[in-house]
Amino acid sequence: MDKIAIFPGSFDPFTIGHESIVKRALPLFDRIIIMVGYNINKKSFFPPEKRKEWIERIFNDEPKISVDVFDGLTVDFCKKVNAVYILRGLRTSSDFEYERAIAQINKQMYPNLETIFLLTLPEHTPVNSTLIRDIILHGGDANRFLPKGLDSKELLASYREYI
Ligand code: ADP
């Protein structure tokens, strides 16, 4: 059976931190499905379909990676696509506490699931979507924090259309 992992997140927007986690996890799995989800505790800034399109562009050359938008529970998405691994990244101890609770609750809801954590590379520790988005929405150049192929100006234009 194929080892399928899902990498769920808001990805609002997808950063070099996210990209690095996916690339480093690639040898561990047969397929990785990046799930653009809705976090009801977070306001959304970029349209989910655009976020999907941007991530597809980044991994255009990688057949093991696909991207989906899902408006539901992560465990239900895992069941839908036959995935028993959830991939998540850890930056700080507060990430750990947050992730620990989610992973333990998910495991109770779907006992076959295992959440696999990769520690961020040191240089990506301060990279988070909120800060990068602030730079973009204020008209700054955040390209050094965005994967190759994404551009701050394009993201800003999409935000202006969406809001
Ligand atoms: P969510 O709304 O589910 O927290 P995010 O898009 O903020 O979604 O993050 C998705 C996953 O990527 C989370 O596991 C988060 O900890 C991880 N992540 C975010 N930024 C980084 C980074 N710079 N380095 C490593 N992992 C990261």
Short mmCIF file of N, CA and C and ligand atoms in Angstrom, two decimals:
data_model
loop_
_atom_site.label_atom_id
_atom_site.label_comp_id
_atom_site.label_asym_id
_atom_site.label_seq_id
_atom_site.Cartn_x
_atom_site.Cartn_y
_atom_site.Cartn_z
N MET A 1 0.84 -1.21 0.00
CA MET A 1 0.00 0.00 0.00
C MET A 1 0.87 1.25 0.00
N ASP A 2 0.50 2.21 -0.83
CA ASP A 2 1.27 3.46 -0.89
C ASP A 2 1.26 4.19 0.44
N LYS A 3 2.42 4.72 0.80
CA LYS A 3 2.50 5.56 2.00
C LYS A 3 2.11 6.98 1.61
N ILE A 4 0.91 7.36 2.04
CA ILE A 4 0.42 8.69 1.67
C ILE A 4 0.38 9.58 2.91
N ALA A 5 0.99 10.75 2.80
CA ALA A 5 0.91 11.73 3.90
C ALA A 5 0.14 12.94 3.43
N ILE A 6 -0.60 13.52 4.35
CA ILE A 6 -1.17 14.81 3.99
C ILE A 6 -0.47 15.89 4.81
N PHE A 7 -0.27 17.03 4.17
CA PHE A 7 0.33 18.17 4.85
C PHE A 7 -0.75 19.25 4.89
N PRO A 8 -1.49 19.30 6.01
CA PRO A 8 -2.59 20.26 6.08
C PRO A 8 -2.12 21.60 6.63
N GLY A 9 -2.74 22.67 6.17
CA GLY A 9 -2.41 23.98 6.71
C GLY A 9 -3.24 25.05 6.06
N SER A 10 -3.10 26.27 6.57
CA SER A 10 -3.79 27.40 5.96
C SER A 10 -2.99 27.90 4.75
N PHE A 11 -1.66 27.88 4.89
CA PHE A 11 -0.78 28.30 3.79
C PHE A 11 -1.21 29.65 3.21
N ASP A 12 -1.37 30.60 4.11
CA ASP A 12 -1.95 31.89 3.74
C ASP A 12 -0.95 33.03 3.90
N PRO A 13 0.18 33.04 3.18
CA PRO A 13 0.52 32.19 2.04
C PRO A 13 1.53 31.09 2.40
N PHE A 14 1.79 30.23 1.41
CA PHE A 14 2.81 29.17 1.48
C PHE A 14 4.19 29.85 1.49
N THR A 15 5.05 29.44 2.42
CA THR A 15 6.36 30.10 2.56
C THR A 15 7.51 29.12 2.31
N ILE A 16 8.72 29.64 2.38
CA ILE A 16 9.89 28.75 2.24
C ILE A 16 9.97 27.75 3.40
N GLY A 17 9.36 28.10 4.54
CA GLY A 17 9.33 27.16 5.67
C GLY A 17 8.49 25.95 5.33
N HIS A 18 7.30 26.19 4.76
CA HIS A 18 6.43 25.09 4.34
C HIS A 18 7.11 24.25 3.25
N GLU A 19 7.68 24.95 2.28
CA GLU A 19 8.32 24.26 1.14
C GLU A 19 9.41 23.31 1.64
N SER A 20 10.20 23.78 2.58
CA SER A 20 11.30 22.99 3.10
C SER A 20 10.78 21.72 3.79
N ILE A 21 9.71 21.85 4.57
CA ILE A 21 9.14 20.68 5.26
C ILE A 21 8.70 19.63 4.21
N VAL A 22 8.01 20.09 3.16
CA VAL A 22 7.52 19.16 2.14
C VAL A 22 8.70 18.47 1.44
N LYS A 23 9.70 19.23 1.06
CA LYS A 23 10.84 18.64 0.32
C LYS A 23 11.59 17.64 1.19
N ARG A 24 11.77 17.97 2.46
CA ARG A 24 12.52 17.07 3.35
C ARG A 24 11.72 15.80 3.65
N ALA A 25 10.38 15.90 3.60
CA ALA A 25 9.55 14.73 3.90
C ALA A 25 9.38 13.83 2.68
N LEU A 26 9.70 14.33 1.53
CA LEU A 26 9.43 13.60 0.28
C LEU A 26 10.04 12.19 0.25
N PRO A 27 11.30 12.00 0.71
CA PRO A 27 11.85 10.63 0.68
C PRO A 27 11.14 9.65 1.62
N LEU A 28 10.35 10.18 2.56
CA LEU A 28 9.71 9.31 3.55
C LEU A 28 8.40 8.70 3.06
N PHE A 29 7.82 9.31 2.02
CA PHE A 29 6.47 8.92 1.59
C PHE A 29 6.41 8.67 0.08
N ASP A 30 5.39 7.87 -0.33
CA ASP A 30 5.19 7.68 -1.78
C ASP A 30 4.48 8.89 -2.38
N ARG A 31 3.58 9.47 -1.58
CA ARG A 31 2.86 10.66 -2.05
C ARG A 31 2.64 11.62 -0.90
N ILE A 32 2.68 12.91 -1.20
CA ILE A 32 2.29 13.91 -0.21
C ILE A 32 1.17 14.75 -0.82
N ILE A 33 0.07 14.84 -0.09
CA ILE A 33 -1.04 15.68 -0.55
C ILE A 33 -1.08 16.91 0.35
N ILE A 34 -0.88 18.06 -0.24
CA ILE A 34 -0.93 19.30 0.53
C ILE A 34 -2.39 19.74 0.58
N MET A 35 -2.92 19.83 1.80
CA MET A 35 -4.33 20.16 1.96
C MET A 35 -4.49 21.60 2.42
N VAL A 36 -4.99 22.42 1.52
CA VAL A 36 -5.27 23.82 1.88
C VAL A 36 -6.59 23.81 2.62
N GLY A 37 -6.51 24.07 3.92
CA GLY A 37 -7.72 23.98 4.74
C GLY A 37 -8.20 25.34 5.19
N TYR A 38 -9.32 25.30 5.85
CA TYR A 38 -9.86 26.53 6.44
C TYR A 38 -9.66 26.39 7.94
N ASN A 39 -8.88 27.28 8.53
CA ASN A 39 -8.74 27.29 9.98
C ASN A 39 -9.75 28.31 10.50
N ILE A 40 -10.81 27.81 11.19
CA ILE A 40 -11.90 28.74 11.55
C ILE A 40 -11.45 29.78 12.56
N ASN A 41 -10.28 29.55 13.16
CA ASN A 41 -9.76 30.56 14.10
C ASN A 41 -8.95 31.62 13.39
N LYS A 42 -8.73 31.44 12.09
CA LYS A 42 -7.90 32.39 11.36
C LYS A 42 -8.69 32.98 10.21
N LYS A 43 -8.64 34.30 10.09
CA LYS A 43 -9.25 34.98 8.94
C LYS A 43 -8.43 34.61 7.70
N SER A 44 -9.14 34.48 6.57
CA SER A 44 -8.41 34.11 5.36
C SER A 44 -8.10 35.34 4.52
N PHE A 45 -6.88 35.43 4.00
CA PHE A 45 -6.46 36.62 3.25
C PHE A 45 -6.35 36.38 1.74
N PHE A 46 -5.85 35.22 1.38
CA PHE A 46 -5.73 34.90 -0.04
C PHE A 46 -6.77 33.81 -0.38
N PRO A 47 -7.39 33.87 -1.56
CA PRO A 47 -8.44 32.89 -1.89
C PRO A 47 -7.88 31.46 -1.88
N PRO A 48 -8.59 30.53 -1.26
CA PRO A 48 -8.09 29.14 -1.19
C PRO A 48 -7.70 28.58 -2.56
N GLU A 49 -8.48 28.87 -3.59
CA GLU A 49 -8.16 28.33 -4.92
C GLU A 49 -6.85 28.89 -5.45
N LYS A 50 -6.56 30.16 -5.10
CA LYS A 50 -5.28 30.77 -5.50
C LYS A 50 -4.13 30.12 -4.75
N ARG A 51 -4.36 29.89 -3.43
CA ARG A 51 -3.31 29.26 -2.62
C ARG A 51 -2.97 27.89 -3.23
N LYS A 52 -4.00 27.18 -3.65
CA LYS A 52 -3.80 25.85 -4.27
C LYS A 52 -2.98 26.01 -5.55
N GLU A 53 -3.40 26.96 -6.38
CA GLU A 53 -2.73 27.18 -7.67
C GLU A 53 -1.25 27.54 -7.46
N TRP A 54 -0.97 28.38 -6.47
CA TRP A 54 0.42 28.78 -6.21
C TRP A 54 1.26 27.59 -5.77
N ILE A 55 0.69 26.74 -4.88
CA ILE A 55 1.47 25.58 -4.39
C ILE A 55 1.71 24.60 -5.55
N GLU A 56 0.69 24.44 -6.41
CA GLU A 56 0.86 23.55 -7.58
C GLU A 56 1.99 24.06 -8.47
N ARG A 57 2.06 25.37 -8.60
CA ARG A 57 3.12 25.96 -9.42
C ARG A 57 4.51 25.64 -8.85
N ILE A 58 4.62 25.73 -7.51
CA ILE A 58 5.92 25.49 -6.86
C ILE A 58 6.39 24.06 -7.09
N PHE A 59 5.44 23.09 -7.03
CA PHE A 59 5.82 21.68 -7.13
C PHE A 59 5.45 21.07 -8.47
N ASN A 60 5.39 21.90 -9.46
CA ASN A 60 5.01 21.51 -10.80
C ASN A 60 5.80 20.30 -11.33
N ASP A 61 7.09 20.21 -10.95
CA ASP A 61 7.96 19.15 -11.47
C ASP A 61 7.99 17.92 -10.57
N GLU A 62 7.18 17.90 -9.54
CA GLU A 62 7.26 16.81 -8.58
C GLU A 62 5.97 15.96 -8.60
N PRO A 63 5.99 14.83 -9.32
CA PRO A 63 4.77 14.04 -9.49
C PRO A 63 4.23 13.43 -8.18
N LYS A 64 5.08 13.33 -7.14
CA LYS A 64 4.62 12.73 -5.88
C LYS A 64 3.78 13.70 -5.05
N ILE A 65 3.73 14.96 -5.49
CA ILE A 65 3.02 15.97 -4.69
C ILE A 65 1.76 16.45 -5.41
N SER A 66 0.64 16.47 -4.67
CA SER A 66 -0.57 17.08 -5.23
C SER A 66 -1.16 18.02 -4.19
N VAL A 67 -2.12 18.84 -4.63
CA VAL A 67 -2.68 19.87 -3.76
C VAL A 67 -4.20 19.83 -3.86
N ASP A 68 -4.85 19.99 -2.73
CA ASP A 68 -6.32 19.97 -2.70
C ASP A 68 -6.81 21.03 -1.72
N VAL A 69 -8.01 21.53 -1.98
CA VAL A 69 -8.64 22.43 -1.00
C VAL A 69 -9.70 21.60 -0.29
N PHE A 70 -9.76 21.70 1.04
CA PHE A 70 -10.75 20.91 1.76
C PHE A 70 -11.35 21.73 2.88
N ASP A 71 -12.68 21.74 2.91
CA ASP A 71 -13.40 22.54 3.89
C ASP A 71 -14.04 21.61 4.91
N GLY A 72 -13.21 20.92 5.66
CA GLY A 72 -13.78 19.97 6.63
C GLY A 72 -12.72 19.54 7.61
N LEU A 73 -13.00 18.46 8.31
CA LEU A 73 -12.05 17.96 9.30
C LEU A 73 -10.89 17.26 8.61
N THR A 74 -9.69 17.49 9.14
CA THR A 74 -8.49 16.86 8.57
C THR A 74 -8.63 15.33 8.57
N VAL A 75 -9.17 14.78 9.64
CA VAL A 75 -9.29 13.30 9.69
C VAL A 75 -10.21 12.78 8.58
N ASP A 76 -11.23 13.56 8.25
CA ASP A 76 -12.14 13.12 7.17
C ASP A 76 -11.42 13.17 5.82
N PHE A 77 -10.58 14.17 5.66
CA PHE A 77 -9.80 14.24 4.41
C PHE A 77 -8.85 13.03 4.33
N CYS A 78 -8.21 12.70 5.45
CA CYS A 78 -7.30 11.54 5.48
C CYS A 78 -8.03 10.28 5.04
N LYS A 79 -9.24 10.09 5.55
CA LYS A 79 -10.02 8.89 5.20
C LYS A 79 -10.36 8.91 3.71
N LYS A 80 -10.73 10.10 3.25
CA LYS A 80 -11.13 10.24 1.84
C LYS A 80 -10.00 9.85 0.88
N VAL A 81 -8.76 10.21 1.24
CA VAL A 81 -7.65 9.96 0.31
C VAL A 81 -6.78 8.77 0.74
N ASN A 82 -7.25 8.02 1.76
CA ASN A 82 -6.51 6.84 2.24
C ASN A 82 -5.14 7.17 2.81
N ALA A 83 -5.04 8.26 3.52
CA ALA A 83 -3.76 8.64 4.12
C ALA A 83 -3.79 8.31 5.61
N VAL A 84 -2.70 7.72 6.12
CA VAL A 84 -2.64 7.48 7.56
C VAL A 84 -1.49 8.26 8.21
N TYR A 85 -0.92 9.20 7.43
CA TYR A 85 0.13 10.05 8.00
C TYR A 85 -0.23 11.52 7.80
N ILE A 86 -0.04 12.27 8.86
CA ILE A 86 -0.18 13.73 8.77
C ILE A 86 1.20 14.31 9.02
N LEU A 87 1.60 15.18 8.14
CA LEU A 87 2.91 15.83 8.26
C LEU A 87 2.71 17.23 8.84
N ARG A 88 3.53 17.60 9.83
CA ARG A 88 3.47 18.95 10.37
C ARG A 88 4.89 19.43 10.68
N GLY A 89 5.06 20.72 10.72
CA GLY A 89 6.37 21.30 11.02
C GLY A 89 6.36 21.91 12.41
N LEU A 90 7.51 21.86 13.07
CA LEU A 90 7.64 22.46 14.41
C LEU A 90 8.73 23.52 14.40
N ARG A 91 8.38 24.69 14.89
CA ARG A 91 9.38 25.76 15.00
C ARG A 91 9.78 26.02 16.44
N THR A 92 8.79 26.11 17.30
CA THR A 92 9.06 26.58 18.67
C THR A 92 8.31 25.69 19.66
N SER A 93 8.55 25.95 20.95
CA SER A 93 7.86 25.15 21.96
C SER A 93 6.36 25.44 21.93
N SER A 94 5.96 26.65 21.54
CA SER A 94 4.51 26.90 21.48
C SER A 94 3.89 26.15 20.30
N ASP A 95 4.61 26.03 19.18
CA ASP A 95 4.14 25.15 18.10
C ASP A 95 3.92 23.74 18.65
N PHE A 96 4.89 23.29 19.46
CA PHE A 96 4.81 21.92 19.97
C PHE A 96 3.54 21.71 20.78
N GLU A 97 3.25 22.64 21.69
CA GLU A 97 2.06 22.47 22.54
C GLU A 97 0.78 22.44 21.70
N TYR A 98 0.72 23.35 20.73
CA TYR A 98 -0.44 23.43 19.84
C TYR A 98 -0.58 22.14 19.02
N GLU A 99 0.54 21.72 18.45
CA GLU A 99 0.53 20.54 17.58
C GLU A 99 0.27 19.25 18.36
N ARG A 100 0.80 19.20 19.57
CA ARG A 100 0.61 18.01 20.39
C ARG A 100 -0.88 17.76 20.61
N ALA A 101 -1.60 18.80 20.99
CA ALA A 101 -3.04 18.63 21.26
C ALA A 101 -3.77 18.20 19.99
N ILE A 102 -3.48 18.85 18.87
CA ILE A 102 -4.17 18.48 17.62
C ILE A 102 -3.87 17.02 17.27
N ALA A 103 -2.61 16.63 17.36
CA ALA A 103 -2.22 15.27 16.96
C ALA A 103 -2.88 14.24 17.88
N GLN A 104 -2.94 14.54 19.16
CA GLN A 104 -3.53 13.57 20.09
C GLN A 104 -5.05 13.46 19.87
N ILE A 105 -5.68 14.58 19.59
CA ILE A 105 -7.13 14.54 19.33
C ILE A 105 -7.40 13.80 18.01
N ASN A 106 -6.60 14.10 16.98
CA ASN A 106 -6.78 13.41 15.70
C ASN A 106 -6.61 11.90 15.87
N LYS A 107 -5.64 11.52 16.67
CA LYS A 107 -5.36 10.08 16.90
C LYS A 107 -6.56 9.41 17.59
N GLN A 108 -7.18 10.16 18.50
CA GLN A 108 -8.37 9.58 19.16
C GLN A 108 -9.51 9.42 18.17
N MET A 109 -9.61 10.39 17.24
CA MET A 109 -10.72 10.33 16.28
C MET A 109 -10.48 9.29 15.20
N TYR A 110 -9.19 9.03 14.90
CA TYR A 110 -8.85 8.09 13.83
C TYR A 110 -7.57 7.36 14.25
N PRO A 111 -7.72 6.27 15.02
CA PRO A 111 -6.57 5.63 15.66
C PRO A 111 -5.47 5.16 14.70
N ASN A 112 -5.79 4.92 13.44
CA ASN A 112 -4.74 4.49 12.49
C ASN A 112 -3.76 5.61 12.15
N LEU A 113 -4.14 6.81 12.44
CA LEU A 113 -3.32 7.98 12.03
C LEU A 113 -2.06 8.14 12.85
N GLU A 114 -0.97 8.52 12.19
CA GLU A 114 0.24 8.95 12.90
C GLU A 114 0.60 10.34 12.40
N THR A 115 0.89 11.25 13.32
CA THR A 115 1.36 12.57 12.90
C THR A 115 2.88 12.58 12.98
N ILE A 116 3.49 12.97 11.88
CA ILE A 116 4.95 12.98 11.78
C ILE A 116 5.40 14.44 11.81
N PHE A 117 6.31 14.75 12.73
CA PHE A 117 6.78 16.14 12.85
C PHE A 117 8.21 16.27 12.35
N LEU A 118 8.45 17.29 11.57
CA LEU A 118 9.82 17.63 11.21
C LEU A 118 10.15 18.97 11.85
N LEU A 119 11.34 19.04 12.44
CA LEU A 119 11.78 20.32 13.02
C LEU A 119 12.20 21.25 11.90
N THR A 120 11.82 22.49 12.03
CA THR A 120 12.20 23.47 11.03
C THR A 120 13.72 23.62 10.95
N LEU A 121 14.21 24.02 9.80
CA LEU A 121 15.63 24.38 9.71
C LEU A 121 15.80 25.67 10.52
N PRO A 122 16.96 25.83 11.19
CA PRO A 122 17.14 27.00 12.05
C PRO A 122 16.80 28.32 11.34
N GLU A 123 17.21 28.43 10.08
CA GLU A 123 17.00 29.71 9.37
C GLU A 123 15.52 29.97 9.04
N HIS A 124 14.67 28.94 9.18
CA HIS A 124 13.24 29.14 8.89
C HIS A 124 12.41 29.34 10.17
N THR A 125 13.06 29.30 11.32
CA THR A 125 12.31 29.42 12.58
C THR A 125 11.44 30.69 12.64
N PRO A 126 11.95 31.85 12.20
CA PRO A 126 11.10 33.04 12.32
C PRO A 126 10.12 33.22 11.16
N VAL A 127 10.14 32.32 10.19
CA VAL A 127 9.27 32.51 9.02
C VAL A 127 7.87 32.00 9.35
N ASN A 128 6.93 32.90 9.42
CA ASN A 128 5.54 32.45 9.58
C ASN A 128 4.65 33.27 8.66
N SER A 129 3.53 32.64 8.25
CA SER A 129 2.68 33.25 7.22
C SER A 129 2.18 34.63 7.63
N THR A 130 1.92 34.81 8.92
CA THR A 130 1.38 36.11 9.37
C THR A 130 2.36 37.25 9.08
N LEU A 131 3.62 37.04 9.43
CA LEU A 131 4.62 38.10 9.21
C LEU A 131 4.85 38.35 7.72
N ILE A 132 4.94 37.26 6.97
CA ILE A 132 5.21 37.39 5.53
C ILE A 132 4.04 38.11 4.85
N ARG A 133 2.83 37.76 5.29
CA ARG A 133 1.63 38.40 4.75
C ARG A 133 1.61 39.89 5.07
N ASP A 134 2.03 40.26 6.28
CA ASP A 134 2.08 41.67 6.67
C ASP A 134 2.98 42.44 5.71
N ILE A 135 4.12 41.87 5.39
CA ILE A 135 5.05 42.54 4.47
C ILE A 135 4.35 42.75 3.13
N ILE A 136 3.72 41.67 2.63
CA ILE A 136 3.08 41.73 1.31
C ILE A 136 1.93 42.75 1.30
N LEU A 137 1.08 42.68 2.31
CA LEU A 137 -0.12 43.54 2.31
C LEU A 137 0.23 45.01 2.50
N HIS A 138 1.45 45.28 3.01
CA HIS A 138 1.91 46.67 3.12
C HIS A 138 2.76 47.08 1.92
N GLY A 139 2.73 46.27 0.90
CA GLY A 139 3.42 46.63 -0.35
C GLY A 139 4.91 46.34 -0.35
N GLY A 140 5.39 45.57 0.64
CA GLY A 140 6.83 45.26 0.70
C GLY A 140 7.19 44.07 -0.17
N ASP A 141 8.50 43.83 -0.26
CA ASP A 141 8.99 42.71 -1.06
C ASP A 141 9.33 41.54 -0.12
N ALA A 142 8.50 40.52 -0.14
CA ALA A 142 8.71 39.36 0.74
C ALA A 142 9.25 38.17 -0.04
N ASN A 143 9.75 38.41 -1.24
CA ASN A 143 10.11 37.29 -2.12
C ASN A 143 11.16 36.35 -1.51
N ARG A 144 12.03 36.89 -0.66
CA ARG A 144 13.06 36.01 -0.09
C ARG A 144 12.45 34.96 0.85
N PHE A 145 11.21 35.21 1.29
CA PHE A 145 10.54 34.26 2.19
C PHE A 145 9.53 33.38 1.45
N LEU A 146 9.40 33.63 0.14
CA LEU A 146 8.44 32.87 -0.67
C LEU A 146 9.20 31.89 -1.57
N PRO A 147 8.63 30.70 -1.80
CA PRO A 147 9.28 29.77 -2.72
C PRO A 147 9.44 30.41 -4.11
N LYS A 148 10.45 29.92 -4.83
CA LYS A 148 10.68 30.40 -6.21
C LYS A 148 9.41 30.22 -7.02
N GLY A 149 9.06 31.24 -7.80
CA GLY A 149 7.84 31.13 -8.61
C GLY A 149 6.70 31.96 -8.05
N LEU A 150 6.80 32.32 -6.75
CA LEU A 150 5.77 33.19 -6.17
C LEU A 150 6.33 34.60 -6.05
N ASP A 151 5.44 35.57 -6.22
CA ASP A 151 5.89 36.96 -6.22
C ASP A 151 4.97 37.81 -5.34
N SER A 152 5.58 38.62 -4.50
CA SER A 152 4.81 39.47 -3.57
C SER A 152 3.74 40.29 -4.28
N LYS A 153 4.10 40.83 -5.46
CA LYS A 153 3.16 41.72 -6.16
C LYS A 153 1.93 40.94 -6.64
N GLU A 154 2.17 39.74 -7.14
CA GLU A 154 1.05 38.91 -7.60
C GLU A 154 0.13 38.56 -6.42
N LEU A 155 0.73 38.27 -5.27
CA LEU A 155 -0.06 37.92 -4.10
C LEU A 155 -0.87 39.13 -3.62
N LEU A 156 -0.25 40.29 -3.66
CA LEU A 156 -0.95 41.51 -3.23
C LEU A 156 -2.16 41.78 -4.14
N ALA A 157 -1.97 41.59 -5.44
CA ALA A 157 -3.06 41.84 -6.39
C ALA A 157 -4.22 40.87 -6.11
N SER A 158 -3.88 39.63 -5.80
CA SER A 158 -4.91 38.64 -5.53
C SER A 158 -5.66 38.98 -4.23
N TYR A 159 -4.93 39.46 -3.23
CA TYR A 159 -5.56 39.88 -1.96
C TYR A 159 -6.55 41.01 -2.23
N ARG A 160 -6.13 41.97 -3.04
CA ARG A 160 -6.99 43.14 -3.30
C ARG A 160 -8.28 42.74 -4.02
N GLU A 161 -8.17 41.75 -4.90
CA GLU A 161 -9.36 41.27 -5.61
C GLU A 161 -10.31 40.52 -4.68
N TYR A 162 -9.71 39.83 -3.72
CA TYR A 162 -10.45 38.89 -2.85
C TYR A 162 -11.21 39.62 -1.75
N ILE A 163 -10.56 40.66 -1.20
CA ILE A 163 -11.12 41.33 -0.01
C ILE A 163 -12.25 42.30 -0.39
P1 ADP B 1 -2.26 26.06 10.38
O1 ADP B 1 -3.29 27.13 10.19
O2 ADP B 1 -2.79 24.67 10.24
O3 ADP B 1 -1.38 26.23 11.59
P2 ADP B 1 -0.02 26.97 8.74
O4 ADP B 1 -0.11 27.26 7.31
O5 ADP B 1 0.24 28.11 9.67
O6 ADP B 1 -1.34 26.20 9.08
O7 ADP B 1 1.10 25.87 9.00
C1 ADP B 1 1.02 24.58 8.46
C2 ADP B 1 2.12 23.71 9.07
O8 ADP B 1 3.39 24.21 8.67
C3 ADP B 1 2.14 23.71 10.62
O9 ADP B 1 2.55 22.43 11.06
C4 ADP B 1 3.21 24.71 10.94
O10 ADP B 1 3.79 24.47 12.21
C5 ADP B 1 4.19 24.46 9.82
N1 ADP B 1 5.05 25.61 9.54
C6 ADP B 1 4.69 26.88 9.30
N2 ADP B 1 5.77 27.67 9.10
C7 ADP B 1 6.85 26.86 9.21
C8 ADP B 1 8.27 27.07 9.14
N3 ADP B 1 8.79 28.28 8.91
N4 ADP B 1 9.08 26.01 9.32
C9 ADP B 1 8.55 24.78 9.57
N5 ADP B 1 7.24 24.51 9.67
C10 ADP B 1 6.39 25.54 9.50
#
